[in-house]
CSV table of C-alpha atoms in Angstrom, one decimal:
chain,number,residue,atom,x,y,z
A,291,MET,CA,-22.7,13.5,-26.4
A,292,GLU,CA,-20.2,11.0,-27.3
A,293,LYS,CA,-21.9,9.7,-30.0
A,294,PHE,CA,-22.9,13.0,-31.1
A,295,ASN,CA,-19.1,14.4,-31.2
A,296,ALA,CA,-17.7,11.3,-32.8
A,297,SER,CA,-16.6,11.1,-36.4
A,298,ILE,CA,-14.9,7.8,-36.6
A,299,HIS,CA,-18.0,6.4,-38.8
A,300,TYR,CA,-16.9,8.6,-41.7
A,301,ASP,CA,-13.5,9.9,-41.0
A,302,LYS,CA,-12.0,6.2,-40.8
A,303,ARG,CA,-12.1,6.3,-44.6
A,304,MET,CA,-8.9,8.4,-43.9
A,305,TRP,CA,-7.0,5.6,-42.1
A,306,ARG,CA,-4.4,5.3,-44.7
A,307,GLU,CA,-3.6,9.0,-44.8
A,308,ASP,CA,-3.5,9.1,-40.9
A,309,VAL,CA,-0.9,6.4,-40.9
A,310,GLN,CA,1.2,8.0,-43.6
A,311,GLY,CA,1.2,11.4,-41.9
A,312,SER,CA,2.1,9.6,-38.7
A,313,LYS,CA,5.1,7.9,-40.2
A,314,ALA,CA,6.3,10.9,-41.5
A,315,TYR,CA,6.0,12.8,-38.4
A,316,VAL,CA,7.6,10.3,-36.2
A,317,LYS,CA,10.9,10.5,-38.6
A,318,ALA,CA,10.8,14.4,-38.1
A,319,ILE,CA,10.6,14.2,-34.5
A,320,GLN,CA,13.5,11.6,-34.1
A,321,LYS,CA,15.5,13.8,-36.5
A,322,VAL,CA,15.4,16.4,-33.6
A,323,GLY,CA,15.7,13.8,-30.6
A,324,LEU,CA,12.2,13.7,-29.4
A,325,VAL,CA,12.4,9.8,-29.9
A,326,THR,CA,15.2,7.6,-30.2
A,327,GLU,CA,16.1,5.7,-33.6
A,328,ASP,CA,15.0,2.6,-31.5
A,329,GLU,CA,11.6,4.0,-30.7
A,330,CYS,CA,11.2,5.5,-34.1
A,331,LYS,CA,11.7,2.0,-35.7
A,332,LEU,CA,9.2,0.6,-33.0
A,333,ILE,CA,6.6,3.0,-33.5
A,334,LEU,CA,6.7,2.6,-37.5
A,335,SER,CA,6.8,-1.2,-37.2
A,336,GLY,CA,3.4,-0.7,-35.1
A,337,LEU,CA,2.1,1.7,-37.7
A,338,GLU,CA,2.6,-0.8,-40.4
A,339,LYS,CA,0.6,-3.3,-38.4
A,340,VAL,CA,-2.3,-0.9,-37.6
A,341,ALA,CA,-2.3,-0.2,-41.7
A,342,ASP,CA,-2.3,-4.0,-42.3
A,343,GLU,CA,-5.4,-4.3,-40.0
A,344,TRP,CA,-7.1,-1.7,-41.8
A,345,GLU,CA,-6.2,-3.3,-45.2
A,346,CYS,CA,-7.3,-6.7,-44.2
A,347,GLY,CA,-10.6,-5.2,-42.7
A,348,LYS,CA,-9.5,-6.5,-39.2
A,349,PHE,CA,-9.3,-3.1,-37.3
A,350,GLU,CA,-11.6,-3.2,-34.7
A,351,ILE,CA,-13.2,0.2,-33.9
A,352,LYS,CA,-14.3,0.5,-30.3
A,353,GLU,CA,-16.7,3.0,-28.7
A,354,THR,CA,-14.1,5.1,-27.3
A,355,ASP,CA,-12.7,5.8,-30.7
A,356,GLU,CA,-13.8,9.3,-31.2
A,357,ASP,CA,-12.2,9.8,-34.7
A,358,ILE,CA,-9.5,8.0,-37.0
A,359,HIS,CA,-6.6,9.7,-35.0
A,360,THR,CA,-7.6,8.4,-31.5
A,361,ALA,CA,-8.4,4.9,-33.0
A,362,ASN,CA,-5.1,4.6,-34.8
A,363,GLU,CA,-3.2,5.8,-31.6
A,364,ARG,CA,-5.2,3.8,-29.2
A,365,ARG,CA,-4.5,0.5,-31.6
A,366,LEU,CA,-0.7,1.7,-31.8
A,367,LYS,CA,-0.5,1.8,-28.2
A,368,GLU,CA,-1.9,-1.6,-27.7
A,369,LEU,CA,0.5,-3.0,-30.3
A,370,ILE,CA,3.9,-1.2,-28.9
A,371,GLY,CA,3.1,-0.2,-25.4
A,372,ILE,CA,3.9,2.9,-23.8
A,373,THR,CA,6.3,4.5,-26.8
A,374,ALA,CA,3.2,4.9,-28.8
A,375,SER,CA,2.4,8.0,-26.5
A,376,LYS,CA,5.4,9.7,-28.0
A,377,LEU,CA,4.1,9.9,-31.4
A,378,HIS,CA,1.8,12.9,-30.8
A,379,THR,CA,4.7,15.2,-29.2
A,380,GLY,CA,4.1,18.8,-30.6
A,381,ARG,CA,1.2,17.6,-32.8
A,382,SER,CA,-2.5,18.3,-32.5
A,383,ARG,CA,-5.3,16.5,-33.9
A,384,ASN,CA,-6.0,20.3,-35.6
A,385,ASP,CA,-3.2,20.1,-37.8
A,386,GLN,CA,-3.2,16.4,-38.1
A,387,VAL,CA,-6.8,16.3,-39.3
A,388,SER,CA,-6.0,19.0,-41.8
A,389,THR,CA,-3.0,17.2,-43.0
A,390,ASP,CA,-5.0,13.9,-43.5
A,391,MET,CA,-7.6,15.6,-45.6
A,392,ARG,CA,-5.1,17.2,-47.8
A,393,LEU,CA,-3.4,14.1,-48.5
A,394,TRP,CA,-6.8,12.3,-49.2
A,395,MET,CA,-7.6,15.1,-51.7
A,396,LYS,CA,-4.4,14.9,-53.3
A,397,ASN,CA,-5.0,11.3,-54.1
A,398,ALA,CA,-8.8,11.8,-54.9
A,399,LEU,CA,-8.4,14.4,-57.3
A,400,PRO,CA,-6.4,12.6,-60.0
A,401,GLU,CA,-8.7,9.6,-59.9
A,402,LEU,CA,-11.9,12.0,-60.6
A,403,GLY,CA,-9.6,13.7,-63.3
A,404,ALA,CA,-8.9,10.6,-64.9
A,405,GLU,CA,-12.6,9.8,-65.3
A,406,VAL,CA,-13.2,13.3,-66.8
A,407,GLN,CA,-10.6,12.5,-69.2
A,408,ASN,CA,-12.2,9.3,-70.1
A,409,PHE,CA,-15.5,10.9,-70.8
A,410,MET,CA,-13.8,13.8,-73.0
A,411,SER,CA,-11.9,11.0,-75.0
A,412,VAL,CA,-15.5,9.5,-75.7
A,413,ILE,CA,-16.8,13.0,-76.9
A,414,ILE,CA,-13.8,13.5,-79.1
A,415,THR,CA,-14.0,10.0,-80.5
A,416,ARG,CA,-17.9,10.4,-81.4
A,417,ALA,CA,-17.1,14.1,-82.6
A,418,LYS,CA,-14.6,12.5,-85.4
A,419,GLN,CA,-16.8,9.7,-86.3
A,420,GLU,CA,-19.8,11.9,-86.6
A,421,ILE,CA,-18.9,15.0,-87.9
A,422,ASP,CA,-21.1,15.1,-91.1
A,423,VAL,CA,-24.3,14.9,-89.0
A,424,LEU,CA,-26.2,18.0,-89.1
A,425,MET,CA,-29.1,19.1,-86.6
A,426,PRO,CA,-30.8,22.1,-85.5
A,427,GLY,CA,-28.9,24.2,-82.9
A,428,TYR,CA,-31.2,25.9,-80.3
A,429,THR,CA,-31.4,29.1,-78.3
A,430,HIS,CA,-34.3,29.7,-75.9
A,431,LEU,CA,-35.1,26.0,-76.8
A,432,GLN,CA,-36.1,27.4,-80.1
A,433,ARG,CA,-34.9,26.1,-83.8
A,434,ALA,CA,-32.0,28.6,-84.4
A,435,GLN,CA,-29.5,27.7,-86.9
A,436,PRO,CA,-28.0,24.3,-88.5
A,437,ILE,CA,-24.9,23.1,-86.5
A,438,ARG,CA,-22.7,19.9,-86.7
A,439,TRP,CA,-23.6,17.3,-84.1
A,440,SER,CA,-20.1,17.1,-83.3
A,441,HIS,CA,-20.1,21.0,-82.6
A,442,TRP,CA,-22.8,20.2,-79.8
A,443,LEU,CA,-20.5,17.2,-78.4
A,444,LEU,CA,-17.4,19.3,-78.3
A,445,SER,CA,-19.4,22.2,-76.7
A,446,TYR,CA,-19.4,20.1,-73.4
A,447,GLY,CA,-15.6,18.8,-74.1
A,448,TRP,CA,-14.6,22.6,-73.7
A,449,MET,CA,-16.6,22.8,-70.5
A,450,LEU,CA,-15.0,19.6,-69.1
A,451,LYS,CA,-11.4,21.0,-70.0
A,452,ARG,CA,-12.1,24.2,-68.1
A,453,ASP,CA,-13.4,21.9,-65.2
A,454,ILE,CA,-9.8,20.1,-65.4
A,455,GLU,CA,-8.0,23.0,-65.5
A,456,ARG,CA,-9.9,24.4,-62.1
A,457,MET,CA,-8.9,20.9,-60.8
A,458,LEU,CA,-5.3,21.4,-61.6
A,459,GLY,CA,-5.5,25.0,-59.9
A,460,LEU,CA,-7.1,23.2,-56.8
A,461,GLN,CA,-4.1,20.4,-57.1
A,462,THR,CA,-1.7,23.2,-56.3
A,463,ARG,CA,-3.5,24.8,-53.4
A,464,VAL,CA,-4.2,21.6,-51.6
A,465,SER,CA,-0.5,20.8,-52.0
A,466,SER,CA,0.4,22.8,-48.8
A,467,LEU,CA,1.7,20.9,-45.4
A,468,THR,CA,-0.3,22.1,-42.4
A,469,LEU,CA,1.4,19.7,-40.2
A,470,GLY,CA,3.6,21.6,-37.6
A,471,SER,CA,1.0,23.9,-36.9
A,472,GLY,CA,0.1,22.4,-33.6
A,473,ALA,CA,-3.4,23.3,-32.3
A,474,LEU,CA,-2.8,26.9,-33.3
A,475,ALA,CA,0.5,28.4,-32.2
A,476,GLY,CA,2.9,25.9,-34.2
A,477,ASN,CA,5.2,23.5,-33.1
A,478,PRO,CA,7.3,24.2,-30.1
A,479,PHE,CA,10.3,21.7,-31.4
A,480,PRO,CA,12.6,22.5,-34.2
A,481,ILE,CA,11.1,20.0,-36.8
A,482,ASP,CA,11.9,20.6,-40.4
A,483,ARG,CA,8.9,21.3,-41.8
A,484,LYS,CA,10.1,21.5,-45.5
A,485,SER,CA,11.4,18.3,-45.2
A,486,LEU,CA,8.4,16.8,-43.9
A,487,ALA,CA,6.3,18.3,-46.7
A,488,THR,CA,8.7,16.6,-49.2
A,489,ASP,CA,8.4,13.3,-47.3
A,490,LEU,CA,4.5,13.4,-47.7
A,491,GLY,CA,4.5,14.9,-51.4
A,492,PHE,CA,3.5,18.5,-50.4
A,493,MET,CA,4.8,21.5,-52.6
A,494,GLU,CA,4.8,23.9,-49.7
A,495,VAL,CA,4.5,24.4,-46.2
A,496,SER,CA,1.7,26.6,-44.8
A,497,GLY,CA,2.7,30.0,-43.8
A,498,ASN,CA,0.5,30.8,-40.5
A,499,SER,CA,-0.3,28.2,-37.9
A,500,LEU,CA,-3.5,29.9,-37.1
A,501,ASP,CA,-4.6,30.2,-40.5
A,502,ALA,CA,-3.4,26.6,-41.1
A,503,VAL,CA,-5.4,24.6,-38.7
A,504,SER,CA,-8.7,26.3,-39.7
A,505,ASP,CA,-8.1,26.5,-43.5
A,506,ARG,CA,-10.9,24.7,-45.0
A,507,ASP,CA,-10.5,26.7,-48.4
A,508,PHE,CA,-9.6,23.4,-50.2
A,509,VAL,CA,-12.6,21.6,-49.1
A,510,ALA,CA,-15.0,24.4,-50.1
A,511,GLU,CA,-13.1,24.9,-53.5
A,512,PHE,CA,-13.3,21.1,-54.0
A,513,LEU,CA,-17.1,21.3,-53.3
A,514,PHE,CA,-17.7,24.2,-55.7
A,515,TRP,CA,-15.2,22.3,-58.5
A,516,ALA,CA,-17.7,19.5,-58.2
A,517,SER,CA,-20.7,21.4,-58.3
A,518,MET,CA,-19.6,23.4,-61.5
A,519,LEU,CA,-18.5,20.2,-63.0
A,520,GLY,CA,-21.8,18.5,-62.0
A,521,THR,CA,-23.8,21.6,-63.4
A,522,HIS,CA,-21.9,21.0,-66.6
A,523,LEU,CA,-22.8,17.6,-66.8
A,524,SER,CA,-26.6,18.3,-65.8
A,525,ARG,CA,-27.0,20.7,-68.5
A,526,TRP,CA,-25.6,17.8,-71.2
A,527,ALA,CA,-28.0,15.2,-69.5
A,528,GLU,CA,-31.1,17.8,-69.8
A,529,ASP,CA,-30.1,18.3,-73.7
A,530,LEU,CA,-30.0,14.5,-74.1
A,531,ILE,CA,-33.3,14.0,-71.9
A,532,LEU,CA,-34.8,16.3,-74.6
A,533,TYR,CA,-33.2,14.8,-77.6
A,534,SER,CA,-34.1,11.1,-76.6
A,535,SER,CA,-38.0,12.3,-76.2
A,536,LYS,CA,-40.4,11.4,-78.8
A,537,GLU,CA,-40.9,14.9,-79.5
A,538,PHE,CA,-37.2,15.5,-80.9
A,539,GLY,CA,-36.2,11.5,-81.4
A,540,PHE,CA,-32.7,12.5,-82.1
A,541,VAL,CA,-31.2,9.9,-79.7
A,542,THR,CA,-31.6,6.6,-78.1
A,543,LEU,CA,-30.1,5.2,-74.8
A,544,ALA,CA,-29.1,1.9,-74.4
A,545,ASP,CA,-31.2,-0.5,-72.4
A,546,ALA,CA,-28.6,-0.5,-69.7
A,547,TYR,CA,-28.8,3.3,-69.1
A,548,SER,CA,-32.7,3.5,-69.2
A,549,THR,CA,-35.7,2.0,-67.6
A,550,GLY,CA,-39.3,1.3,-68.4
A,551,SER,CA,-42.4,2.5,-66.8
A,552,SER,CA,-44.1,0.3,-63.8
A,553,LEU,CA,-47.4,1.3,-65.4
A,554,MET,CA,-46.9,2.2,-69.0
A,555,PRO,CA,-45.1,-0.5,-71.4
A,556,GLN,CA,-44.5,2.0,-74.0
A,557,LYS,CA,-42.2,4.1,-72.2
A,558,LYS,CA,-38.5,4.0,-72.2
A,559,ASN,CA,-37.1,6.6,-69.4
A,560,ALA,CA,-33.7,8.2,-69.2
A,561,ASP,CA,-33.3,7.4,-65.8
A,562,SER,CA,-29.6,7.7,-65.8
A,563,LEU,CA,-29.5,11.2,-67.2
A,564,GLU,CA,-32.2,12.4,-64.8
A,565,LEU,CA,-30.1,11.2,-61.8
A,566,ILE,CA,-27.1,13.0,-63.2
A,567,ARG,CA,-29.6,16.0,-63.4
A,568,GLY,CA,-30.7,15.3,-59.9
A,569,LYS,CA,-27.2,14.7,-58.4
A,570,ALA,CA,-26.1,18.1,-59.4
A,571,GLY,CA,-28.3,19.7,-57.0
A,572,ARG,CA,-27.1,17.1,-54.1
A,573,MET,CA,-23.5,18.4,-54.7
A,574,PHE,CA,-24.5,22.0,-54.9
A,575,GLY,CA,-26.4,21.5,-51.6
A,576,HIS,CA,-23.5,20.4,-50.0
A,577,CYS,CA,-21.3,23.2,-51.5
A,578,SER,CA,-23.8,26.0,-50.1
A,579,GLY,CA,-24.2,24.2,-46.6
A,580,PHE,CA,-20.6,23.9,-46.1
A,581,MET,CA,-20.1,27.7,-47.1
A,582,MET,CA,-22.8,28.4,-44.6
A,583,THR,CA,-20.9,26.6,-41.9
A,584,LEU,CA,-17.5,28.3,-42.8
A,585,LYS,CA,-18.8,32.1,-42.4
A,586,GLY,CA,-19.8,32.0,-39.1
A,587,VAL,CA,-16.4,30.2,-37.6
A,588,PRO,CA,-13.9,32.6,-35.7
A,589,SER,CA,-10.4,32.1,-36.3
A,590,THR,CA,-8.6,28.9,-35.6
A,591,TYR,CA,-10.1,25.4,-35.2
A,592,ASN,CA,-13.7,25.2,-34.1
A,593,LYS,CA,-15.7,22.0,-34.0
A,594,ASP,CA,-18.0,23.1,-36.6
A,595,LEU,CA,-15.1,22.2,-39.2
A,596,GLN,CA,-15.9,18.4,-38.3
A,597,GLU,CA,-18.8,19.2,-41.1
A,598,ASP,CA,-16.0,19.4,-43.9
A,599,LYS,CA,-15.5,15.5,-44.2
A,600,GLU,CA,-19.1,14.3,-44.9
A,601,ALA,CA,-19.6,17.0,-47.4
A,602,MET,CA,-16.4,16.2,-49.0
A,603,PHE,CA,-16.8,12.3,-49.0
A,604,ASP,CA,-20.3,12.4,-50.3
A,605,VAL,CA,-19.7,14.8,-53.1
A,606,TYR,CA,-16.5,12.7,-54.4
A,607,ASP,CA,-18.3,9.4,-54.2
A,608,THR,CA,-21.5,11.2,-56.0
A,609,LEU,CA,-19.5,12.9,-58.5
A,610,LEU,CA,-17.2,9.8,-59.5
A,611,GLY,CA,-20.6,7.8,-59.9
A,612,VAL,CA,-22.1,10.6,-62.3
A,613,ILE,CA,-18.8,10.7,-64.2
A,614,LYS,CA,-18.8,7.1,-64.9
A,615,VAL,CA,-22.4,6.7,-65.7
A,616,ALA,CA,-22.1,9.7,-68.1
A,617,THR,CA,-19.5,8.0,-69.9
A,618,GLY,CA,-21.2,4.9,-70.0
A,619,VAL,CA,-24.3,6.7,-71.6
A,620,LEU,CA,-22.4,8.7,-74.3
A,621,SER,CA,-20.2,5.7,-75.2
A,622,THR,CA,-23.6,3.6,-75.8
A,623,LEU,CA,-25.9,6.1,-77.5
A,624,LYS,CA,-27.6,5.7,-80.6
A,625,ILE,CA,-28.0,8.8,-82.6
A,626,TYR,CA,-30.4,9.4,-85.6
A,627,GLY,CA,-28.9,11.7,-88.3
A,628,ASP,CA,-31.8,11.4,-90.4
A,629,LYS,CA,-34.3,12.6,-88.0
A,630,MET,CA,-31.9,15.5,-86.9
A,631,ARG,CA,-31.8,16.5,-90.6
A,632,GLN,CA,-35.4,16.3,-91.0
A,633,ALA,CA,-35.8,18.8,-88.2
A,634,LEU,CA,-34.0,21.5,-90.2
A,635,SER,CA,-36.0,23.8,-91.7
A,636,PRO,CA,-35.5,26.5,-94.6
A,637,GLU,CA,-36.4,29.4,-91.9
A,638,MET,CA,-33.4,28.4,-90.1
A,639,LEU,CA,-31.4,30.0,-92.8
A,640,ALA,CA,-33.1,33.5,-92.6
A,641,THR,CA,-29.8,34.8,-91.3
A,642,ASP,CA,-28.1,33.6,-94.2
A,643,ILE,CA,-30.2,35.8,-96.3
A,644,ALA,CA,-29.0,38.7,-94.2
A,645,TYR,CA,-25.4,37.4,-94.7
A,646,TYR,CA,-26.1,37.3,-98.5
A,647,LEU,CA,-26.8,41.0,-98.5
A,648,VAL,CA,-24.0,42.0,-96.3
A,649,ARG,CA,-21.8,40.2,-98.8
A,650,LYS,CA,-23.4,42.5,-101.4
A,651,GLY,CA,-22.2,45.6,-99.3
A,652,ILE,CA,-25.7,46.2,-97.4
A,653,PRO,CA,-25.2,47.3,-93.7
A,654,PHE,CA,-25.9,44.4,-91.4
A,655,ARG,CA,-28.8,46.2,-89.5
A,656,GLU,CA,-30.5,47.0,-93.0
A,657,ALA,CA,-29.8,43.5,-94.0
A,658,HIS,CA,-31.6,41.8,-91.0
A,659,GLY,CA,-34.6,44.1,-91.7
A,660,LEU,CA,-34.8,43.0,-95.3
A,661,SER,CA,-34.4,39.3,-94.2
A,662,GLY,CA,-37.2,39.7,-91.6
A,663,MET,CA,-39.5,41.1,-94.4
A,664,CYS,CA,-38.7,37.8,-96.5
A,665,VAL,CA,-39.7,35.9,-93.4
A,666,ALA,CA,-42.9,37.8,-93.2
A,667,LEU,CA,-43.7,37.4,-97.2
A,668,ALA,CA,-43.2,33.6,-96.8
A,669,GLU,CA,-45.7,33.8,-93.7
A,670,LYS,CA,-48.2,35.7,-95.7
A,671,LYS,CA,-47.9,33.5,-98.7
A,672,GLN,CA,-48.1,30.5,-96.3
A,673,CYS,CA,-45.2,28.7,-97.7
A,674,PRO,CA,-41.7,27.9,-96.8
A,675,LEU,CA,-39.3,30.5,-96.9
A,676,SER,CA,-37.2,28.4,-99.6
A,677,SER,CA,-40.3,28.5,-101.7
A,678,LEU,CA,-40.2,32.2,-102.6
A,679,SER,CA,-39.4,33.0,-106.2
A,680,LEU,CA,-36.8,35.4,-107.2
A,681,GLU,CA,-39.6,37.9,-108.0
A,682,ASP,CA,-40.8,37.4,-104.5
A,683,PHE,CA,-37.2,38.3,-103.1
A,684,LYS,CA,-36.9,41.2,-105.5
A,685,SER,CA,-40.1,42.6,-104.4
A,686,VAL,CA,-38.2,43.2,-101.0
A,687,SER,CA,-35.0,44.3,-102.5
A,688,GLU,CA,-33.5,44.7,-105.6
A,689,GLU,CA,-30.2,43.5,-104.4
A,690,PHE,CA,-31.5,40.0,-104.8
A,691,THR,CA,-30.3,38.1,-107.9
A,692,ASP,CA,-30.9,34.5,-109.2
A,693,ASN,CA,-28.0,33.2,-106.9
A,694,ILE,CA,-30.3,33.7,-103.7
A,695,LEU,CA,-32.1,30.5,-104.7
A,696,SER,CA,-29.0,28.6,-104.3
A,697,ILE,CA,-28.5,29.4,-100.4
A,698,TRP,CA,-31.0,26.8,-99.2
A,699,ASN,CA,-28.0,24.3,-98.7
A,700,TYR,CA,-27.5,23.3,-95.3
A,701,GLU,CA,-23.8,21.9,-95.5
A,702,MET,CA,-23.2,25.3,-97.1
A,703,SER,CA,-24.6,27.1,-94.5
A,704,VAL,CA,-22.9,24.9,-91.5
A,705,ASP,CA,-19.5,25.5,-93.4
A,706,GLN,CA,-19.6,29.1,-93.7
A,707,TYR,CA,-18.8,29.3,-89.9
A,708,ASN,CA,-15.3,28.1,-90.3
A,709,VAL,CA,-13.6,30.7,-88.2
A,710,TYR,CA,-11.9,29.0,-85.1
A,711,GLY,CA,-14.7,27.9,-82.7
A,712,GLY,CA,-17.4,27.6,-85.1
A,713,THR,CA,-19.4,24.7,-86.4
A,714,GLY,CA,-17.8,24.7,-89.8
A,715,LYS,CA,-16.2,21.3,-90.7
A,716,GLU,CA,-12.6,22.9,-91.0
A,717,SER,CA,-13.3,24.6,-87.3
A,718,VAL,CA,-14.7,21.5,-85.8
A,719,THR,CA,-11.9,19.5,-87.3
A,720,ALA,CA,-9.4,22.0,-85.4
A,721,GLN,CA,-11.3,21.8,-82.2
A,722,ILE,CA,-11.3,18.0,-82.3
A,723,GLU,CA,-7.3,18.2,-82.7
A,724,ASN,CA,-6.7,20.8,-80.2
A,725,LEU,CA,-8.6,18.9,-77.5
A,726,GLN,CA,-7.1,15.7,-78.5
A,727,SER,CA,-3.6,17.1,-78.2
A,728,TRP,CA,-4.5,18.8,-74.9
A,729,LEU,CA,-5.9,15.6,-73.5
A,730,GLU,CA,-2.5,13.9,-74.5
A,731,GLN,CA,-0.2,16.4,-72.8
A,732,LEU,CA,-2.4,16.7,-69.8
A,733,GLN,CA,-0.5,15.8,-66.4
A,734,TYR,CA,-1.5,15.8,-62.8
A,735,ARG,CA,0.7,17.3,-60.1
């Protein structure tokens, strides 16, 4: 049972935050006379030694150490004696572990955010450099309309922007001090929780001790946030897996991010992208699993909540690796603009025929039907849409004039979508500028 109950093998990762919280707490209880000034200094000195041992890899975990809190307190008592027993006055492991986790996440989120920023910067840089490359846009995995390669890149830039914005909201909600809530009823001594929050860098103090000791909303939200970001990266990876296949041939991954087959020497597998796609499922598994844990937990602290940390740590580690690999893939990716252009076909401009008629005053639904008749005519004649003659077009509608033959220009087609958010060059340039400006002004809490 002791082994089953213990969490030290994974929550030791929070040794720094546990020491940090204890330092702030001993100062708080010293201010209200629960320890003397000399005792406070002795405890602070002992905590420094505990931290040094962790930092140097010399801290010895013992079988009796159930978790990081008992391990640190045990070692503190070995170093300074009975005075260490005063540190826990008014404090419970319930509010202590919550505080440690919040401190840990407050430090972890900006690290992840910085990696997402790096990835976005690569997207923006490539979008600038490759803005004139055209490619097919797809719906239902069918060729739909011509777009700019940069527009595809930036579509994921906007997803990542939303991901960072969600993370900033999470940063605010995680920045709530739960220390001072005790086991469940609160702290019986008049400690200044607002001052304690300031010392530890929290924006506010929790408002209800029963809620505070069992609140794991921030963990669930982190797991969802990571799952959503992982889903965006998985979709990005799936696109590139397709684009790198022989059937598309639009891109090639650098050798550092692909592998060969153990049997078929002609193959180059996009393992990096497949792992990104696969690890999205791993992260969401943690998210859904932890939500199932939470739904049955009665009010205040219950041991079920010990399941929070392994999920939190594994998702953090997984996501950090995923983002770094994704950045490396995109930084070294080779594109083939000529093959992208070769994949464009006149049929992809069928909607442009409808727009041509709309500009002549024909209602869109009618214009759409006439455009479909042109497509059907080309299929009947077994020729590309662009090979239809003026007479062919006039057989469908007298509204067609000789300038219909000038619409078979992919650049002109793409650049008609210059309303903001579209794939026209002006719009894509504006997207690049706006995302770049947003990144430059981004600040973490």
